[in-house]
PDB file of C-alpha atoms in Angstrom:
ATOM      1  CA  UNK A 377     245.560 155.473 202.045  1.00  0.00           C
ATOM      2  CA  UNK A 378     242.591 155.196 198.882  1.00  0.00           C
ATOM      3  CA  UNK A 379     238.625 154.052 199.676  1.00  0.00           C
ATOM      4  CA  UNK A 380     237.435 151.498 197.232  1.00  0.00           C
ATOM      5  CA  UNK A 381     235.550 153.024 194.204  1.00  0.00           C
ATOM      6  CA  UNK A 382     231.839 152.072 195.778  1.00  0.00           C
ATOM      7  CA  UNK A 383     232.492 154.117 198.795  1.00  0.00           C
ATOM      8  CA  UNK A 384     234.357 156.550 197.300  1.00  0.00           C
ATOM      9  CA  UNK A 385     230.468 157.058 194.812  1.00  0.00           C
ATOM     10  CA  UNK A 386     228.826 156.651 198.070  1.00  0.00           C
ATOM     11  CA  UNK A 387     230.524 160.286 199.701  1.00  0.00           C
ATOM     12  CA  UNK A 388     228.933 161.597 196.706  1.00  0.00           C
ATOM     13  CA  UNK A 389     225.593 160.011 196.514  1.00  0.00           C
ATOM     14  CA  UNK A 390     223.927 163.592 197.763  1.00  0.00           C
ATOM     15  CA  UNK A 391     226.487 165.838 196.793  1.00  0.00           C
ATOM     16  CA  UNK A 392     224.863 168.185 193.877  1.00  0.00           C
ATOM     17  CA  UNK A 393     225.241 167.766 189.884  1.00  0.00           C
ATOM     18  CA  UNK A 394     227.690 170.855 190.467  1.00  0.00           C
ATOM     19  CA  UNK A 395     229.568 169.244 193.039  1.00  0.00           C
ATOM     20  CA  UNK A 396     229.984 166.160 191.697  1.00  0.00           C
ATOM     21  CA  UNK A 397     230.877 168.005 188.549  1.00  0.00           C
ATOM     22  CA  UNK A 398     234.003 170.500 190.114  1.00  0.00           C
ATOM     23  CA  UNK A 399     234.855 166.418 191.885  1.00  0.00           C
ATOM     24  CA  UNK A 400     235.337 165.531 188.450  1.00  0.00           C
ATOM     25  CA  UNK A 401     237.521 168.038 187.028  1.00  0.00           C
ATOM     26  CA  UNK A 402     239.382 167.744 189.733  1.00  0.00           C
ATOM     27  CA  UNK A 403     239.711 164.074 189.091  1.00  0.00           C
ATOM     28  CA  UNK A 404     240.248 164.554 186.013  1.00  0.00           C
ATOM     29  CA  UNK A 405     243.486 167.376 186.059  1.00  0.00           C
ATOM     30  CA  UNK A 406     245.192 164.985 188.089  1.00  0.00           C
ATOM     31  CA  UNK A 407     244.909 162.257 185.246  1.00  0.00           C
ATOM     32  CA  UNK A 408     246.528 164.583 182.607  1.00  0.00           C
ATOM     33  CA  UNK A 409     249.184 165.790 185.499  1.00  0.00           C
ATOM     34  CA  UNK A 410     249.815 161.924 185.568  1.00  0.00           C
ATOM     35  CA  UNK A 411     249.662 161.496 181.757  1.00  0.00           C
ATOM     36  CA  UNK A 412     251.878 164.054 180.708  1.00  0.00           C
ATOM     37  CA  UNK A 413     254.774 163.094 183.394  1.00  0.00           C
ATOM     38  CA  UNK A 414     254.445 165.819 186.096  1.00  0.00           C
ATOM     39  CA  UNK A 415     254.772 164.363 189.064  1.00  0.00           C
ATOM     40  CA  UNK A 416     257.078 166.165 191.478  1.00  0.00           C
ATOM     41  CA  UNK A 417     259.538 163.311 192.001  1.00  0.00           C
ATOM     42  CA  UNK A 418     258.905 163.284 195.694  1.00  0.00           C
ATOM     43  CA  UNK A 419     255.621 161.316 195.275  1.00  0.00           C
ATOM     44  CA  UNK A 420     257.402 158.636 193.952  1.00  0.00           C
ATOM     45  CA  UNK A 421     258.835 157.745 197.248  1.00  0.00           C
ATOM     46  CA  UNK A 422     254.427 158.207 198.861  1.00  0.00           C
ATOM     47  CA  UNK A 423     252.234 155.962 199.454  1.00  0.00           C
ATOM     48  CA  UNK A 424     250.292 154.802 197.910  1.00  0.00           C
ATOM     49  CA  UNK A 425     252.432 155.075 194.396  1.00  0.00           C
ATOM     50  CA  UNK A 426     251.181 157.604 191.565  1.00  0.00           C
ATOM     51  CA  UNK A 427     250.265 154.517 189.513  1.00  0.00           C
ATOM     52  CA  UNK A 428     247.830 153.759 192.315  1.00  0.00           C
ATOM     53  CA  UNK A 429     246.726 156.658 192.720  1.00  0.00           C
ATOM     54  CA  UNK A 430     246.280 157.179 188.568  1.00  0.00           C
ATOM     55  CA  UNK A 431     244.582 153.743 188.232  1.00  0.00           C
ATOM     56  CA  UNK A 432     241.988 154.796 191.664  1.00  0.00           C
ATOM     57  CA  UNK A 433     241.408 158.247 189.879  1.00  0.00           C
ATOM     58  CA  UNK A 434     240.576 156.581 186.409  1.00  0.00           C
ATOM     59  CA  UNK A 435     237.499 154.127 188.716  1.00  0.00           C
ATOM     60  CA  UNK A 436     236.695 157.330 190.600  1.00  0.00           C
ATOM     61  CA  UNK A 437     236.043 158.971 187.487  1.00  0.00           C
ATOM     62  CA  UNK A 438     234.248 156.439 185.992  1.00  0.00           C
ATOM     63  CA  UNK A 439     231.574 156.243 189.315  1.00  0.00           C
ATOM     64  CA  UNK A 440     231.692 160.406 188.968  1.00  0.00           C
ATOM     65  CA  UNK A 441     230.475 159.930 185.451  1.00  0.00           C
ATOM     66  CA  UNK A 442     227.982 157.493 186.491  1.00  0.00           C
ATOM     67  CA  UNK A 443     226.297 159.162 189.206  1.00  0.00           C
ATOM     68  CA  UNK A 444     226.315 162.320 186.415  1.00  0.00           C
ATOM     69  CA  UNK A 445     224.076 160.316 184.455  1.00  0.00           C
ATOM     70  CA  UNK A 446     221.579 159.078 187.029  1.00  0.00           C
ATOM     71  CA  UNK A 447     221.619 162.425 188.746  1.00  0.00           C
ATOM     72  CA  UNK A 448     220.567 163.981 185.470  1.00  0.00           C
ATOM     73  CA  UNK A 449     218.136 161.530 184.225  1.00  0.00           C
ATOM     74  CA  UNK A 450     216.592 161.476 187.570  1.00  0.00           C
ATOM     75  CA  UNK A 451     216.274 165.039 187.163  1.00  0.00           C
ATOM     76  CA  UNK A 452     214.511 165.322 183.710  1.00  0.00           C
ATOM     77  CA  UNK A 453     212.168 162.836 185.211  1.00  0.00           C
ATOM     78  CA  UNK A 454     210.315 165.215 186.995  1.00  0.00           C
ATOM     79  CA  UNK A 455     209.851 167.660 184.371  1.00  0.00           C
TER      80      UNK A 455
END
């Protein structure tokens, strides 16, 4: 079961920028794997489907990118 994008973002709210970047990179790898058709055939029988995971990963990616932007902006305001 996948969580909604807002809850996903909330889970990373207190993470460091490096931790967020690491998760962002992991999601990008998963997205690319799907787009290149490198999903094992057995994964198509799982729930949620690879298509759903792909769509949610794109939403999660957007949330992480926005969070990185906000944390960078916040850090810049301290200097």
